[in-house]
Amino acid sequence: MALASSSKYRGPLVPTLRLFLSVDLVGSTAFKQTNQNAFKVEEKSSPENIGEPWFSPIAQFYKEVERLFAREWQAYVDDFSANNGWPAGEAPQLWKSAGDELLYIKVLKDHREALATIICWKKAIDEYRHILHAQYPSLDLKCTAWLAGFPVTNTEVVFRRSVETGSIIDDDDPIYVNMSLLHEHHLNPNDPNLTKDFIGPSIDTGFRLCSLSSARKFIISVDLALMLVHALRAKPVGSDSFNLKIHYDGRAPLKGVLRGKEYPVFWIDMASESSLEKLEDRLLSVSHKNTDDIKDFCEEFFQTHSNSIIIPYIVGNQDPYFANVPTHHDAKLNRLREYWEGESVRRRDEKDSAISKGEGKEIASGDIERLMTKLIKTISDITK
């Protein structure tokens, strides 16, 4: 089956691969506690201490990561992409902040966009680390990145921000409720009353990988590692600055991931060339890995765990290596579309019939929290 209804369907239920980027401010909890304890009551009246004493570096973190990442991305678009014919696609966007962590997403239309985004991200984080260390030596940054495909395997979930604004769908079918909100969000992406989130096994894996990251080790998922080395092997001749050093730490257990099997730990080196870590690497003969070796390992890993993980795909990708849509994904996607279209017609017909018989009545407010909880549980059961 080859996306039979794709020529007719116009909506959000289309295959989409997203790159997720996380940056966490290391040491921020201790920094806030220490500075808050040292902040005397009488100092609060001073013009120099209008805000909380710990707020400046946190606010700077938010603004500088955004500014530097945007600058590096635009430089890529204007320079490398324009001069070498490499794709750019949509610019990365902020997904959300979670305490002292920022999460960005990038919709991938070509696998090379993953490499471009990671390099721009690394440059931005490297530059901001120098600024941060100079002003606040006790703080640092750590990064993680992973891939997630939608709407098969993972799911976009849409919520209404307020139960007092708009119409709450009173329905016991959480799948249809979410599809309805997802289509509403698709038609009105700037609706302030709608907000979108992402859930699924790939998202869970990504957050598990975050626990393995450190200031030096920018952890990446195994599917992203494969995509990056594939792009690196195809980069234009003479573009040595457009490069990454990927290391491998063996496999480690990630709670709830791969049914208990150990997961490969790949990481991008964030240490500076003059750092103590780099000098220690020479003593220990530690080095980054050959792209051929990484590619061979990843392919074998996907083959061995084919029931749990697949090589990522992008519909229409220029390189067929990442354009292959698995048959069961194709079939599932068509079932989702057919369900949405069929249920929409059925419900509309029932409503029209009830109105014509004088049975129409106002829909009572539903319990959105109950429905969303049921939705998440249903999706979790389906994707196990």
XYZ file of C-alpha atoms in Angstrom:
384
model
C 0.000 0.000 0.000
C 1.408 3.391 -0.910
C -0.508 6.090 0.931
C -3.573 5.512 -1.238
C -5.544 8.441 0.143
C -2.695 10.952 0.139
C -3.891 12.586 -3.087
C -7.310 13.404 -1.565
C -6.603 13.915 2.120
C -5.715 17.420 3.302
C -4.938 17.496 6.993
C -2.425 16.761 9.735
C -2.379 12.955 9.406
C 0.682 12.885 7.140
C 4.045 11.200 7.805
C 6.293 13.686 9.598
C 9.771 13.189 11.045
C 10.849 15.645 13.723
C 14.239 16.332 15.241
C 14.128 17.144 18.964
C 16.857 19.210 20.634
C 17.320 19.642 24.381
C 19.682 21.943 26.272
C 19.751 21.902 30.051
C 21.368 24.404 32.396
C 23.601 22.294 34.641
C 24.051 23.432 38.236
C 21.094 25.804 38.162
C 19.291 24.334 41.175
C 22.296 24.751 43.468
C 22.942 28.188 41.975
C 19.402 29.373 42.745
C 19.412 27.963 46.264
C 22.835 29.414 47.141
C 22.098 32.860 45.777
C 18.654 33.012 47.321
C 20.043 32.163 50.759
C 22.697 34.838 50.409
C 20.207 37.518 49.389
C 19.603 39.706 52.434
C 16.269 41.362 53.071
C 17.702 44.880 53.041
C 19.266 44.301 49.621
C 15.859 43.902 48.029
C 15.263 47.613 48.186
C 18.427 48.385 46.238
C 17.919 49.494 42.589
C 20.565 46.950 41.557
C 18.541 44.080 43.014
C 15.072 44.543 41.591
C 14.780 40.903 40.455
C 15.632 37.686 42.244
C 19.429 37.278 42.539
C 19.443 34.051 40.532
C 17.178 35.281 37.712
C 19.707 37.052 35.468
C 21.654 33.950 34.336
C 18.426 31.988 33.808
C 16.892 34.767 31.691
C 20.163 35.165 29.812
C 20.174 31.408 29.117
C 16.721 31.592 27.511
C 17.499 34.639 25.388
C 21.050 33.806 24.323
C 20.309 30.239 23.232
C 17.441 31.570 21.131
C 19.514 34.406 19.658
C 22.613 32.370 18.864
C 20.695 29.405 17.459
C 18.678 31.722 15.188
C 21.870 33.440 14.047
C 23.656 30.167 13.232
C 20.630 28.809 11.399
C 20.336 31.924 9.254
C 24.060 31.790 8.511
C 23.638 28.209 7.330
C 20.698 29.168 5.103
C 22.503 32.162 3.592
C 25.918 30.538 3.201
C 26.338 26.764 3.192
C 22.841 25.919 1.989
C 22.827 28.574 -0.730
C 26.345 27.814 -1.983
C 26.171 24.012 -1.863
C 22.568 23.308 -2.701
C 21.874 21.710 0.664
C 18.278 21.854 1.922
C 17.145 23.983 4.842
C 13.396 23.527 5.147
C 11.467 25.103 8.004
C 13.475 26.862 10.694
C 13.709 25.103 14.094
C 11.093 26.194 16.619
C 10.873 26.274 20.388
C 8.712 23.411 21.607
C 8.641 24.350 25.285
C 10.693 25.163 28.337
C 10.768 22.758 31.269
C 12.322 24.482 34.241
C 15.918 25.186 33.236
C 15.667 23.112 30.059
C 14.822 24.351 26.576
C 13.412 22.010 23.936
C 13.398 22.797 20.220
C 11.933 20.880 17.289
C 12.693 20.813 13.569
C 10.473 19.194 10.935
C 12.784 17.316 8.553
C 12.046 17.293 4.824
C 15.500 15.918 3.952
C 17.924 13.866 6.077
C 20.698 16.419 5.472
C 18.681 18.989 7.397
C 19.361 16.937 10.544
C 23.126 17.382 10.138
C 22.759 21.090 9.361
C 20.555 21.656 12.418
C 22.857 19.751 14.776
C 25.908 21.703 13.564
C 24.095 25.029 13.990
C 22.935 23.938 17.443
C 26.434 22.864 18.473
C 27.952 26.171 17.327
C 25.340 28.137 19.265
C 25.807 26.088 22.439
C 29.619 26.251 22.166
C 29.545 30.041 21.936
C 27.106 30.493 24.772
C 29.136 28.163 27.038
C 32.099 30.554 26.762
C 29.862 33.460 27.752
C 28.306 31.496 30.606
C 31.614 30.234 32.014
C 33.070 33.730 32.034
C 30.176 35.156 34.045
C 28.960 32.169 36.088
C 31.700 29.518 36.429
C 29.475 27.154 38.422
C 26.981 26.796 35.551
C 27.267 24.728 32.374
C 25.147 23.274 29.579
C 24.358 19.739 28.453
C 22.580 18.658 25.269
C 20.586 15.737 23.887
C 18.961 15.138 20.491
C 16.682 12.468 19.048
C 14.214 11.719 16.252
C 10.496 10.912 16.387
C 8.104 10.015 13.578
C 4.397 10.959 13.483
C 1.522 10.051 13.435
C 2.527 6.378 13.499
C 4.580 5.267 16.531
C 4.246 8.727 18.146
C 1.305 11.098 18.397
C 0.602 14.814 18.460
C -1.825 15.668 21.265
C -3.838 18.891 21.219
C -5.331 20.505 24.336
C -7.570 23.491 24.920
C -5.808 25.955 27.205
C -9.028 26.923 28.954
C -12.186 24.911 29.571
C -14.092 28.191 29.641
C -13.180 29.237 26.101
C -14.439 27.417 23.054
C -16.478 24.248 22.808
C -15.313 21.180 24.718
C -16.077 17.973 22.846
C -18.140 15.671 25.058
C -17.229 12.279 23.649
C -16.087 8.971 25.114
C -13.811 8.215 22.141
C -10.414 9.791 23.024
C -8.924 8.963 19.621
C -11.645 10.873 17.784
C -11.515 13.745 20.285
C -7.796 14.215 19.708
C -8.147 13.878 15.936
C -10.851 16.540 15.984
C -8.666 18.920 17.985
C -5.660 18.088 15.803
C -7.577 19.002 12.648
C -8.864 22.156 14.320
C -5.288 23.108 15.222
C -4.183 22.328 11.663
C -6.801 24.742 10.273
C -6.107 27.386 12.938
C -2.445 27.000 13.993
C -2.410 30.430 15.628
C -5.497 29.832 17.782
C -4.368 30.959 21.268
C -6.772 28.538 22.928
C -5.111 25.460 21.413
C -1.754 24.009 22.395
C 0.037 20.960 21.005
C 2.286 18.427 22.681
C 4.064 15.242 21.603
C 3.884 11.808 23.211
C 5.075 8.335 22.302
C 7.897 5.822 22.729
C 10.434 7.918 20.785
C 9.754 10.917 23.037
C 10.173 8.730 26.113
C 13.464 7.382 24.740
C 14.706 10.906 24.115
C 14.069 11.972 27.701
C 15.764 8.804 28.970
C 18.808 9.721 26.891
C 18.845 13.168 28.516
C 19.854 11.486 31.769
C 23.054 10.222 30.091
C 24.140 13.611 28.735
C 26.871 15.698 30.324
C 28.586 19.004 29.630
C 30.975 17.168 27.340
C 28.762 14.395 25.949
C 26.000 15.579 23.628
C 23.984 12.338 23.538
C 22.136 11.425 20.320
C 19.680 8.619 19.561
C 20.807 5.664 17.448
C 18.548 6.592 14.511
C 19.898 10.142 14.552
C 23.475 8.807 14.645
C 22.765 6.808 11.474
C 21.208 9.827 9.758
C 24.117 12.094 10.704
C 26.881 9.781 9.468
C 24.955 9.175 6.240
C 24.826 12.940 5.664
C 28.466 13.395 6.682
C 29.557 10.871 4.065
C 27.758 12.928 1.405
C 28.853 16.433 2.387
C 30.527 18.537 -0.304
C 34.264 18.256 -0.841
C 36.192 20.994 0.949
C 33.587 21.559 3.665
C 35.783 20.329 6.509
C 34.346 22.880 8.942
C 30.931 21.285 8.410
C 31.821 18.284 10.522
C 31.075 16.398 13.745
C 33.084 14.054 15.945
C 30.876 11.175 17.084
C 31.934 8.819 19.870
C 30.475 5.548 21.135
C 30.240 4.424 24.766
C 28.798 0.968 24.220
C 25.254 0.020 25.191
C 23.377 0.897 28.360
C 19.964 -0.021 29.783
C 17.275 2.654 29.494
C 14.280 1.965 31.716
C 11.274 0.960 29.633
C 13.112 1.266 26.293
C 13.601 -1.588 23.782
C 11.808 -4.012 26.076
C 14.717 -4.072 28.481
C 17.447 -4.519 25.846
C 20.495 -2.260 26.107
C 20.518 0.890 23.978
C 23.566 2.218 21.995
C 25.068 5.379 23.477
C 26.412 7.696 20.776
C 27.586 11.188 21.599
C 28.959 14.305 19.961
C 32.060 15.742 21.587
C 31.485 19.196 23.087
C 34.944 19.567 24.683
C 37.270 22.284 23.427
C 40.538 21.250 21.812
C 42.563 22.681 24.720
C 40.499 21.122 27.497
C 41.772 18.654 30.086
C 39.429 16.024 28.651
C 41.055 16.251 25.226
C 44.525 15.886 26.710
C 43.335 12.918 28.738
C 41.913 11.345 25.564
C 45.423 11.182 24.152
C 46.658 9.310 27.203
C 43.744 6.881 27.042
C 43.805 6.594 23.223
C 40.169 7.702 23.034
C 39.048 8.863 19.593
C 35.891 9.522 17.607
C 34.568 6.733 15.410
C 34.750 6.168 11.685
C 31.462 6.891 9.919
C 31.617 3.522 8.126
C 31.825 1.689 11.453
C 28.925 3.668 12.923
C 26.793 3.056 9.826
C 27.502 -0.690 9.831
C 26.739 -0.994 13.539
C 23.498 1.005 13.349
C 22.202 -0.989 10.391
C 22.900 -4.253 12.197
C 21.277 -2.888 15.350
C 18.094 -1.969 13.451
C 18.050 -5.404 11.848
C 18.481 -7.147 15.204
C 15.739 -5.068 16.876
C 13.388 -4.749 13.891
C 10.347 -5.441 16.079
C 11.049 -2.378 18.241
C 12.807 0.218 16.086
C 13.082 1.119 12.396
C 15.364 3.185 10.198
C 13.739 6.658 10.138
C 12.012 7.745 6.947
C 11.052 11.024 5.284
C 8.449 10.781 2.533
C 9.943 12.240 -0.629
C 13.516 12.305 0.722
C 15.951 12.835 -2.153
C 18.140 9.934 -1.007
C 16.074 6.707 -1.145
C 17.953 5.370 1.893
C 15.665 7.425 4.163
C 12.580 7.440 1.910
C 11.337 3.900 2.499
C 7.970 3.873 4.293
C 7.395 0.488 5.987
C 4.307 -1.305 4.700
C 2.724 -1.559 8.140
C 3.192 2.198 8.700
C 1.552 2.878 5.344
C -1.403 0.677 6.251
C -1.767 2.198 9.732
C -1.730 5.722 8.328
C -4.496 4.920 5.873
C -6.567 3.319 8.651
C -6.189 6.500 10.724
C -7.375 8.649 7.833
C -10.251 6.335 6.976
C -11.319 6.274 10.615
C -11.251 10.061 10.875
C -13.147 10.619 7.645
C -15.654 7.820 8.302
C -16.377 8.870 11.893
C -16.711 12.513 10.890
C -19.307 11.650 8.265
C -21.172 9.293 10.615
C -21.337 11.826 13.431
C -22.388 14.608 11.113
C -25.168 12.443 9.678
C -26.359 11.501 13.181
C -26.396 15.139 14.237
C -28.296 16.216 11.110
C -30.781 13.403 11.625
C -31.366 14.341 15.272
C -31.874 18.003 14.350
C -34.330 17.114 11.593
C -36.365 15.100 14.122
C -36.317 17.913 16.646
C -34.045 16.009 18.975
C -31.107 18.401 18.830
C -29.787 19.609 22.146
C -26.854 21.559 23.434
C -23.762 19.454 24.117
C -22.815 19.540 27.777
C -19.304 20.479 28.848
C -17.093 17.400 29.015
C -14.290 16.648 31.352
C -11.255 17.413 29.141
C -8.771 16.162 31.721
C -10.549 12.808 31.893
C -10.629 12.520 28.110
C -6.968 13.408 27.665
C -5.931 10.922 30.352
C -7.931 8.240 28.590
C -6.411 9.253 25.241
C -2.837 8.998 26.525
C -3.547 5.585 28.059
C -5.193 4.337 24.849
C -2.285 5.493 22.693
C 0.186 3.973 25.155
C -1.647 0.618 24.963
C -1.673 0.723 21.158
C 2.032 1.495 20.830
C 3.268 -1.081 23.342
